[in-house]
Amino acid sequence: MTRETFEELVAEALDRIPPELTRLMDNVAVFVEDEPPADDPELLGLYEGTPLTERGEWYAGVLPDRITIYRGPTLRMCESREDVVAETEITVVHEIAHHFGIDDARLHALGYG
């Protein structure tokens, strides 16, 4: 799957997030990279930033939070295009949930592990 096609899948997954949630997202940017850091080669996505639940009066003038979705490991773990679509959506939701302050334990319980 080309990078362009994968980026379209990420955009489609973002479009499926309910508008009432996307309106609440603040100061966050989503990126697609081919590969994760070398020390975690199977990482599908990464949230870097300060979750909304931890922001206070001090939160001003900071760089946007960053959500990165990794193409390489997603393609390697999936057997079909349908698998890639499903896994990409799960990963996007998982990383956005971190932006909202939801931790991995809760995400696993909800099926977004």
CSV table of N, CA, C and O in Angstrom, one decimal:
chain,number,residue,atom,x,y,z
A,1,MET,N,0.9,-1.2,0.0
A,1,MET,CA,0.0,0.0,0.0
A,1,MET,C,0.9,1.2,0.0
A,1,MET,O,1.8,1.3,0.8
A,2,THR,N,0.6,2.2,-0.9
A,2,THR,CA,1.4,3.4,-1.0
A,2,THR,C,1.2,4.3,0.3
A,2,THR,O,0.2,4.1,1.0
A,3,ARG,N,2.1,5.1,0.5
A,3,ARG,CA,2.0,6.1,1.6
A,3,ARG,C,0.8,7.0,1.4
A,3,ARG,O,0.1,7.2,2.4
A,4,GLU,N,0.5,7.4,0.2
A,4,GLU,CA,-0.6,8.2,-0.1
A,4,GLU,C,-1.9,7.5,0.3
A,4,GLU,O,-2.8,8.1,0.9
A,5,THR,N,-2.1,6.3,-0.1
A,5,THR,CA,-3.3,5.5,0.2
A,5,THR,C,-3.4,5.4,1.8
A,5,THR,O,-4.5,5.5,2.3
A,6,PHE,N,-2.3,5.1,2.4
A,6,PHE,CA,-2.3,4.9,3.9
A,6,PHE,C,-2.7,6.3,4.5
A,6,PHE,O,-3.5,6.3,5.5
A,7,GLU,N,-2.2,7.4,4.1
A,7,GLU,CA,-2.5,8.7,4.6
A,7,GLU,C,-4.0,8.9,4.4
A,7,GLU,O,-4.7,9.5,5.3
A,8,GLU,N,-4.6,8.5,3.3
A,8,GLU,CA,-6.0,8.6,3.1
A,8,GLU,C,-6.8,7.8,4.1
A,8,GLU,O,-7.9,8.3,4.6
A,9,LEU,N,-6.3,6.6,4.4
A,9,LEU,CA,-7.0,5.8,5.4
A,9,LEU,C,-7.0,6.5,6.8
A,9,LEU,O,-8.0,6.4,7.5
A,10,VAL,N,-5.9,7.1,7.1
A,10,VAL,CA,-5.8,7.8,8.4
A,10,VAL,C,-6.8,9.0,8.4
A,10,VAL,O,-7.5,9.2,9.4
A,11,ALA,N,-6.8,9.7,7.3
A,11,ALA,CA,-7.8,10.8,7.2
A,11,ALA,C,-9.2,10.3,7.3
A,11,ALA,O,-10.1,11.0,8.0
A,12,GLU,N,-9.5,9.2,6.7
A,12,GLU,CA,-10.9,8.6,6.8
A,12,GLU,C,-11.2,8.2,8.2
A,12,GLU,O,-12.3,8.4,8.7
A,13,ALA,N,-10.2,7.7,8.9
A,13,ALA,CA,-10.4,7.3,10.3
A,13,ALA,C,-10.7,8.5,11.1
A,13,ALA,O,-11.6,8.5,12.0
A,14,LEU,N,-10.0,9.6,10.9
A,14,LEU,CA,-10.2,10.9,11.6
A,14,LEU,C,-11.6,11.4,11.3
A,14,LEU,O,-12.3,11.9,12.2
A,15,ASP,N,-12.0,11.3,10.0
A,15,ASP,CA,-13.4,11.7,9.7
A,15,ASP,C,-14.5,11.0,10.4
A,15,ASP,O,-15.6,11.5,10.5
A,16,ARG,N,-14.2,9.7,10.8
A,16,ARG,CA,-15.2,8.9,11.5
A,16,ARG,C,-15.3,9.2,12.9
A,16,ARG,O,-16.2,8.7,13.6
A,17,ILE,N,-14.4,10.0,13.5
A,17,ILE,CA,-14.5,10.4,14.9
A,17,ILE,C,-15.8,11.4,15.0
A,17,ILE,O,-15.9,12.3,14.2
A,18,PRO,N,-16.6,11.1,15.9
A,18,PRO,CA,-17.8,12.0,16.0
A,18,PRO,C,-17.5,13.5,16.2
A,18,PRO,O,-16.5,13.8,16.9
A,19,PRO,N,-18.2,14.3,15.5
A,19,PRO,CA,-17.9,15.8,15.5
A,19,PRO,C,-17.9,16.4,16.9
A,19,PRO,O,-17.2,17.3,17.2
A,20,GLU,N,-18.8,15.8,17.8
A,20,GLU,CA,-18.8,16.4,19.2
A,20,GLU,C,-17.5,16.1,19.9
A,20,GLU,O,-17.2,16.8,20.8
A,21,LEU,N,-16.7,15.1,19.5
A,21,LEU,CA,-15.4,14.9,20.0
A,21,LEU,C,-14.3,15.7,19.3
A,21,LEU,O,-13.5,16.2,20.0
A,22,THR,N,-14.4,15.7,18.0
A,22,THR,CA,-13.4,16.5,17.3
A,22,THR,C,-13.4,18.0,17.7
A,22,THR,O,-12.4,18.6,17.7
A,23,ARG,N,-14.6,18.5,18.0
A,23,ARG,CA,-14.7,19.9,18.4
A,23,ARG,C,-13.9,20.1,19.7
A,23,ARG,O,-13.5,21.2,20.0
A,24,LEU,N,-13.8,19.1,20.5
A,24,LEU,CA,-13.1,19.2,21.8
A,24,LEU,C,-11.6,19.1,21.7
A,24,LEU,O,-10.9,19.5,22.6
A,25,MET,N,-11.2,18.5,20.6
A,25,MET,CA,-9.7,18.4,20.4
A,25,MET,C,-9.1,19.8,20.3
A,25,MET,O,-9.6,20.6,19.6
A,26,ASP,N,-7.9,19.9,21.0
A,26,ASP,CA,-7.3,21.2,21.0
A,26,ASP,C,-5.8,21.1,20.9
A,26,ASP,O,-5.2,20.4,21.7
A,27,ASN,N,-5.3,21.9,19.9
A,27,ASN,CA,-3.8,22.0,19.8
A,27,ASN,C,-3.2,20.6,19.6
A,27,ASN,O,-2.3,20.3,20.3
A,28,VAL,N,-3.7,19.9,18.6
A,28,VAL,CA,-3.1,18.6,18.3
A,28,VAL,C,-3.0,18.4,16.8
A,28,VAL,O,-3.9,18.9,16.0
A,29,ALA,N,-1.9,17.8,16.3
A,29,ALA,CA,-1.7,17.6,14.9
A,29,ALA,C,-1.4,16.1,14.7
A,29,ALA,O,-0.8,15.4,15.6
A,30,VAL,N,-1.9,15.6,13.6
A,30,VAL,CA,-1.8,14.1,13.3
A,30,VAL,C,-0.8,14.0,12.1
A,30,VAL,O,-1.0,14.7,11.1
A,31,PHE,N,0.1,13.1,12.2
A,31,PHE,CA,1.1,12.8,11.2
A,31,PHE,C,1.2,11.3,10.8
A,31,PHE,O,0.8,10.5,11.7
A,32,VAL,N,1.6,11.0,9.6
A,32,VAL,CA,1.9,9.7,9.2
A,32,VAL,C,3.4,9.6,9.0
A,32,VAL,O,4.0,10.4,8.3
A,33,GLU,N,4.0,8.6,9.6
A,33,GLU,CA,5.4,8.3,9.3
A,33,GLU,C,5.5,6.9,8.8
A,33,GLU,O,4.7,6.0,9.2
A,34,ASP,N,6.6,6.6,8.1
A,34,ASP,CA,6.8,5.2,7.6
A,34,ASP,C,7.1,4.2,8.7
A,34,ASP,O,6.6,3.1,8.8
A,35,GLU,N,8.1,4.6,9.6
A,35,GLU,CA,8.6,3.7,10.6
A,35,GLU,C,8.6,4.4,12.0
A,35,GLU,O,8.9,5.6,12.1
A,36,PRO,N,8.4,3.6,13.0
A,36,PRO,CA,8.5,4.1,14.4
A,36,PRO,C,10.0,4.2,14.8
A,36,PRO,O,10.9,3.7,14.1
A,37,PRO,N,10.2,4.7,16.0
A,37,PRO,CA,11.6,4.7,16.5
A,37,PRO,C,12.2,3.3,16.5
A,37,PRO,O,11.5,2.3,16.7
A,38,ALA,N,13.5,3.2,16.3
A,38,ALA,CA,14.2,1.9,16.2
A,38,ALA,C,14.0,1.1,17.5
A,38,ALA,O,14.0,-0.2,17.4
A,39,ASP,N,13.9,1.7,18.6
A,39,ASP,CA,13.7,1.0,19.9
A,39,ASP,C,12.4,0.4,20.1
A,39,ASP,O,12.2,-0.4,21.0
A,40,ASP,N,11.4,0.7,19.2
A,40,ASP,CA,10.0,0.1,19.3
A,40,ASP,C,9.5,-0.2,17.9
A,40,ASP,O,8.5,0.5,17.5
A,41,PRO,N,10.1,-1.1,17.2
A,41,PRO,CA,9.8,-1.3,15.8
A,41,PRO,C,8.3,-1.8,15.5
A,41,PRO,O,7.9,-1.7,14.3
A,42,GLU,N,7.6,-2.3,16.5
A,42,GLU,CA,6.2,-2.7,16.2
A,42,GLU,C,5.2,-1.7,16.6
A,42,GLU,O,4.0,-2.0,16.6
A,43,LEU,N,5.6,-0.5,17.0
A,43,LEU,CA,4.7,0.6,17.5
A,43,LEU,C,3.8,1.0,16.3
A,43,LEU,O,4.3,1.3,15.2
A,44,LEU,N,2.5,1.0,16.5
A,44,LEU,CA,1.6,1.4,15.5
A,44,LEU,C,1.2,2.9,15.5
A,44,LEU,O,1.0,3.5,14.5
A,45,GLY,N,1.3,3.5,16.7
A,45,GLY,CA,0.9,4.9,16.8
A,45,GLY,C,1.5,5.4,18.1
A,45,GLY,O,1.9,4.7,19.0
A,46,LEU,N,1.6,6.8,18.2
A,46,LEU,CA,2.3,7.4,19.3
A,46,LEU,C,1.6,8.8,19.6
A,46,LEU,O,1.4,9.6,18.6
A,47,TYR,N,1.2,9.0,20.8
A,47,TYR,CA,0.7,10.3,21.3
A,47,TYR,C,1.8,11.0,22.1
A,47,TYR,O,2.3,10.4,23.0
A,48,GLU,N,2.2,12.2,21.7
A,48,GLU,CA,3.1,13.0,22.5
A,48,GLU,C,2.5,14.3,22.8
A,48,GLU,O,2.1,15.1,21.9
A,49,GLY,N,2.4,14.7,24.0
A,49,GLY,CA,1.9,15.9,24.4
A,49,GLY,C,1.3,15.9,25.8
A,49,GLY,O,1.6,15.1,26.6
A,50,THR,N,0.5,16.9,26.1
A,50,THR,CA,-0.2,17.1,27.4
A,50,THR,C,-1.7,16.8,27.2
A,50,THR,O,-2.3,17.6,26.5
A,51,PRO,N,-2.2,15.7,27.7
A,51,PRO,CA,-3.6,15.4,27.6
A,51,PRO,C,-4.5,16.6,28.1
A,51,PRO,O,-4.1,17.3,29.0
A,52,LEU,N,-5.7,16.7,27.5
A,52,LEU,CA,-6.6,17.7,27.9
A,52,LEU,C,-6.9,17.7,29.4
A,52,LEU,O,-7.1,18.8,30.0
A,53,THR,N,-6.9,16.5,30.0
A,53,THR,CA,-7.2,16.4,31.4
A,53,THR,C,-6.1,16.9,32.3
A,53,THR,O,-6.4,17.1,33.5
A,54,GLU,N,-4.9,17.2,31.7
A,54,GLU,CA,-3.8,17.6,32.6
A,54,GLU,C,-3.4,19.1,32.3
A,54,GLU,O,-2.5,19.6,32.9
A,55,ARG,N,-4.2,19.7,31.4
A,55,ARG,CA,-3.8,21.1,31.1
A,55,ARG,C,-4.5,22.0,32.1
A,55,ARG,O,-5.6,21.8,32.6
A,56,GLY,N,-3.7,23.0,32.5
A,56,GLY,CA,-4.2,24.0,33.4
A,56,GLY,C,-3.9,25.4,32.9
A,56,GLY,O,-3.7,25.6,31.7
A,57,GLU,N,-3.9,26.3,33.9
A,57,GLU,CA,-3.7,27.8,33.5
A,57,GLU,C,-2.4,28.0,32.9
A,57,GLU,O,-2.2,28.9,32.1
A,58,TRP,N,-1.4,27.2,33.2
A,58,TRP,CA,-0.1,27.3,32.6
A,58,TRP,C,0.0,26.9,31.2
A,58,TRP,O,1.0,27.3,30.5
A,59,TYR,N,-1.0,26.3,30.6
A,59,TYR,CA,-1.0,25.7,29.3
A,59,TYR,C,-1.3,26.9,28.3
A,59,TYR,O,-2.5,27.1,28.0
A,60,ALA,N,-0.3,27.5,27.8
A,60,ALA,CA,-0.4,28.5,26.7
A,60,ALA,C,0.9,28.6,26.0
A,60,ALA,O,2.0,28.5,26.5
A,61,GLY,N,0.7,28.9,24.7
A,61,GLY,CA,1.9,29.1,23.9
A,61,GLY,C,2.8,27.9,23.7
A,61,GLY,O,4.0,28.0,23.4
A,62,VAL,N,2.2,26.7,23.8
A,62,VAL,CA,3.0,25.5,23.6
A,62,VAL,C,2.8,24.9,22.2
A,62,VAL,O,1.8,25.2,21.6
A,63,LEU,N,3.8,24.1,21.8
A,63,LEU,CA,3.6,23.5,20.5
A,63,LEU,C,2.5,22.5,20.6
A,63,LEU,O,2.1,22.0,21.6
A,64,PRO,N,1.9,22.2,19.4
A,64,PRO,CA,0.8,21.2,19.4
A,64,PRO,C,1.2,19.8,19.9
A,64,PRO,O,2.3,19.4,19.7
A,65,ASP,N,0.2,19.1,20.5
A,65,ASP,CA,0.4,17.7,20.7
A,65,ASP,C,0.6,17.1,19.4
A,65,ASP,O,0.2,17.6,18.4
A,66,ARG,N,1.2,15.9,19.4
A,66,ARG,CA,1.6,15.2,18.2
A,66,ARG,C,1.0,13.8,18.2
A,66,ARG,O,1.4,13.0,19.2
A,67,ILE,N,0.2,13.4,17.3
A,67,ILE,CA,-0.2,12.0,17.1
A,67,ILE,C,0.5,11.5,15.8
A,67,ILE,O,0.3,12.1,14.8
A,68,THR,N,1.2,10.4,15.9
A,68,THR,CA,1.9,9.8,14.8
A,68,THR,C,1.4,8.4,14.6
A,68,THR,O,1.3,7.6,15.5
A,69,ILE,N,1.0,8.1,13.3
A,69,ILE,CA,0.5,6.8,13.0
A,69,ILE,C,1.6,6.2,12.0
A,69,ILE,O,2.0,6.9,11.1
A,70,TYR,N,2.1,5.0,12.4
A,70,TYR,CA,3.2,4.4,11.6
A,70,TYR,C,2.7,3.4,10.6
A,70,TYR,O,2.0,2.4,10.9
A,71,ARG,N,3.1,3.6,9.4
A,71,ARG,CA,2.6,2.8,8.2
A,71,ARG,C,3.3,1.5,8.2
A,71,ARG,O,2.6,0.4,8.0
A,72,GLY,N,4.6,1.4,8.4
A,72,GLY,CA,5.3,0.1,8.2
A,72,GLY,C,4.8,-1.0,9.1
A,72,GLY,O,4.5,-2.1,8.6
A,73,PRO,N,4.8,-0.8,10.4
A,73,PRO,CA,4.4,-1.9,11.2
A,73,PRO,C,2.9,-2.3,11.0
A,73,PRO,O,2.5,-3.5,11.2
A,74,THR,N,2.1,-1.3,10.7
A,74,THR,CA,0.7,-1.6,10.4
A,74,THR,C,0.5,-2.5,9.2
A,74,THR,O,-0.2,-3.5,9.2
A,75,LEU,N,1.3,-2.2,8.1
A,75,LEU,CA,1.2,-3.0,6.9
A,75,LEU,C,1.8,-4.4,7.2
A,75,LEU,O,1.3,-5.4,6.6
A,76,ARG,N,2.8,-4.5,8.0
A,76,ARG,CA,3.5,-5.8,8.2
A,76,ARG,C,2.6,-6.7,9.0
A,76,ARG,O,2.6,-7.9,8.9
A,77,MET,N,1.8,-6.2,9.9
A,77,MET,CA,0.9,-7.0,10.8
A,77,MET,C,-0.4,-7.4,10.2
A,77,MET,O,-1.1,-8.3,10.6
A,78,CYS,N,-0.8,-6.7,9.1
A,78,CYS,CA,-2.1,-6.9,8.5
A,78,CYS,C,-2.0,-7.8,7.2
A,78,CYS,O,-1.0,-7.7,6.5
A,79,GLU,N,-3.0,-8.6,7.0
A,79,GLU,CA,-2.9,-9.6,5.9
A,79,GLU,C,-3.7,-9.1,4.7
A,79,GLU,O,-3.6,-9.5,3.6
A,80,SER,N,-4.6,-8.1,4.9
A,80,SER,CA,-5.5,-7.6,3.8
A,80,SER,C,-5.7,-6.1,3.9
A,80,SER,O,-5.4,-5.5,5.0
A,81,ARG,N,-6.2,-5.5,2.9
A,81,ARG,CA,-6.6,-4.1,2.9
A,81,ARG,C,-7.6,-3.8,4.0
A,81,ARG,O,-7.5,-2.9,4.7
A,82,GLU,N,-8.6,-4.8,4.2
A,82,GLU,CA,-9.6,-4.6,5.2
A,82,GLU,C,-9.0,-4.6,6.6
A,82,GLU,O,-9.4,-3.9,7.5
A,83,ASP,N,-8.0,-5.4,6.8
A,83,ASP,CA,-7.2,-5.5,8.1
A,83,ASP,C,-6.6,-4.1,8.3
A,83,ASP,O,-6.6,-3.6,9.5
A,84,VAL,N,-5.9,-3.6,7.3
A,84,VAL,CA,-5.2,-2.3,7.4
A,84,VAL,C,-6.2,-1.2,7.8
A,84,VAL,O,-6.0,-0.4,8.7
A,85,VAL,N,-7.4,-1.2,7.1
A,85,VAL,CA,-8.4,-0.2,7.4
A,85,VAL,C,-8.9,-0.3,8.9
A,85,VAL,O,-8.9,0.7,9.6
A,86,ALA,N,-9.2,-1.5,9.3
A,86,ALA,CA,-9.6,-1.7,10.7
A,86,ALA,C,-8.5,-1.3,11.7
A,86,ALA,O,-8.8,-0.6,12.7
A,87,GLU,N,-7.3,-1.8,11.5
A,87,GLU,CA,-6.2,-1.5,12.4
A,87,GLU,C,-5.9,0.0,12.5
A,87,GLU,O,-5.6,0.6,13.5
A,88,THR,N,-6.0,0.7,11.3
A,88,THR,CA,-5.7,2.1,11.3
A,88,THR,C,-6.7,2.8,12.1
A,88,THR,O,-6.4,3.8,12.9
A,89,GLU,N,-8.0,2.5,12.0
A,89,GLU,CA,-9.0,3.1,12.7
A,89,GLU,C,-8.8,2.9,14.2
A,89,GLU,O,-9.0,3.8,15.0
A,90,ILE,N,-8.5,1.7,14.6
A,90,ILE,CA,-8.3,1.4,16.0
A,90,ILE,C,-7.1,2.2,16.5
A,90,ILE,O,-7.2,2.8,17.6
A,91,THR,N,-6.0,2.3,15.8
A,91,THR,CA,-4.9,3.1,16.2
A,91,THR,C,-5.2,4.6,16.3
A,91,THR,O,-4.8,5.2,17.3
A,92,VAL,N,-5.9,5.1,15.4
A,92,VAL,CA,-6.2,6.5,15.4
A,92,VAL,C,-7.1,6.8,16.6
A,92,VAL,O,-6.8,7.8,17.4
A,93,VAL,N,-8.1,6.0,16.9
A,93,VAL,CA,-9.0,6.2,18.0
A,93,VAL,C,-8.1,6.1,19.3
A,93,VAL,O,-8.3,6.9,20.3
A,94,HIS,N,-7.3,5.1,19.4
A,94,HIS,CA,-6.4,4.9,20.5
A,94,HIS,C,-5.6,6.1,20.9
A,94,HIS,O,-5.5,6.6,22.0
A,95,GLU,N,-4.9,6.7,19.9
A,95,GLU,CA,-4.1,7.8,20.1
A,95,GLU,C,-4.9,9.1,20.4
A,95,GLU,O,-4.5,9.9,21.3
A,96,ILE,N,-6.0,9.3,19.8
A,96,ILE,CA,-6.9,10.4,20.1
A,96,ILE,C,-7.4,10.3,21.6
A,96,ILE,O,-7.5,11.3,22.3
A,97,ALA,N,-7.7,9.1,22.0
A,97,ALA,CA,-8.1,8.8,23.4
A,97,ALA,C,-7.1,9.3,24.3
A,97,ALA,O,-7.4,9.9,25.4
A,98,HIS,N,-5.8,9.1,24.0
A,98,HIS,CA,-4.7,9.6,24.9
A,98,HIS,C,-4.8,11.1,25.0
A,98,HIS,O,-4.5,11.7,26.1
A,99,HIS,N,-5.1,11.8,23.9
A,99,HIS,CA,-5.2,13.2,23.9
A,99,HIS,C,-6.3,13.7,24.9
A,99,HIS,O,-6.2,14.7,25.5
A,100,PHE,N,-7.3,12.8,25.0
A,100,PHE,CA,-8.4,13.1,26.0
A,100,PHE,C,-8.1,12.6,27.4
A,100,PHE,O,-9.0,12.7,28.3
A,101,GLY,N,-6.9,12.0,27.6
A,101,GLY,CA,-6.5,11.6,28.9
A,101,GLY,C,-6.9,10.2,29.3
A,101,GLY,O,-6.8,9.8,30.5
A,102,ILE,N,-7.3,9.4,28.3
A,102,ILE,CA,-7.7,8.0,28.6
A,102,ILE,C,-6.4,7.1,28.5
A,102,ILE,O,-5.7,7.2,27.5
A,103,ASP,N,-6.2,6.3,29.6
A,103,ASP,CA,-4.9,5.5,29.6
A,103,ASP,C,-5.1,4.2,28.9
A,103,ASP,O,-6.2,3.8,28.5
A,104,ASP,N,-3.9,3.5,28.7
A,104,ASP,CA,-3.9,2.2,28.0
A,104,ASP,C,-4.8,1.2,28.6
A,104,ASP,O,-5.5,0.4,27.9
A,105,ALA,N,-4.8,1.1,30.0
A,105,ALA,CA,-5.7,0.1,30.6
A,105,ALA,C,-7.1,0.2,30.3
A,105,ALA,O,-7.8,-0.8,29.9
A,106,ARG,N,-7.6,1.5,30.3
A,106,ARG,CA,-9.0,1.7,29.9
A,106,ARG,C,-9.3,1.4,28.4
A,106,ARG,O,-10.3,0.9,28.1
A,107,LEU,N,-8.3,1.8,27.6
A,107,LEU,CA,-8.5,1.5,26.2
A,107,LEU,C,-8.5,0.0,25.9
A,107,LEU,O,-9.3,-0.4,25.0
A,108,HIS,N,-7.7,-0.7,26.5
A,108,HIS,CA,-7.7,-2.2,26.4
A,108,HIS,C,-9.0,-2.7,26.8
A,108,HIS,O,-9.6,-3.6,26.1
A,109,ALA,N,-9.6,-2.2,27.9
A,109,ALA,CA,-10.9,-2.7,28.4
A,109,ALA,C,-12.0,-2.4,27.3
A,109,ALA,O,-13.0,-3.1,27.2
A,110,LEU,N,-11.8,-1.3,26.6
A,110,LEU,CA,-12.8,-0.9,25.6
A,110,LEU,C,-12.6,-1.5,24.3
A,110,LEU,O,-13.4,-1.3,23.3
A,111,GLY,N,-11.5,-2.3,24.1
A,111,GLY,CA,-11.2,-3.0,22.9
A,111,GLY,C,-10.3,-2.2,21.9
A,111,GLY,O,-10.3,-2.5,20.7
A,112,TYR,N,-9.7,-1.2,22.4
A,112,TYR,CA,-8.8,-0.4,21.6
A,112,TYR,C,-7.3,-0.6,22.0
A,112,TYR,O,-6.6,0.4,22.1
A,113,GLY,N,-6.9,-1.8,22.3
A,113,GLY,CA,-5.6,-2.1,22.8
A,113,GLY,C,-4.5,-2.2,21.9
A,113,GLY,O,-4.5,-2.2,20.7
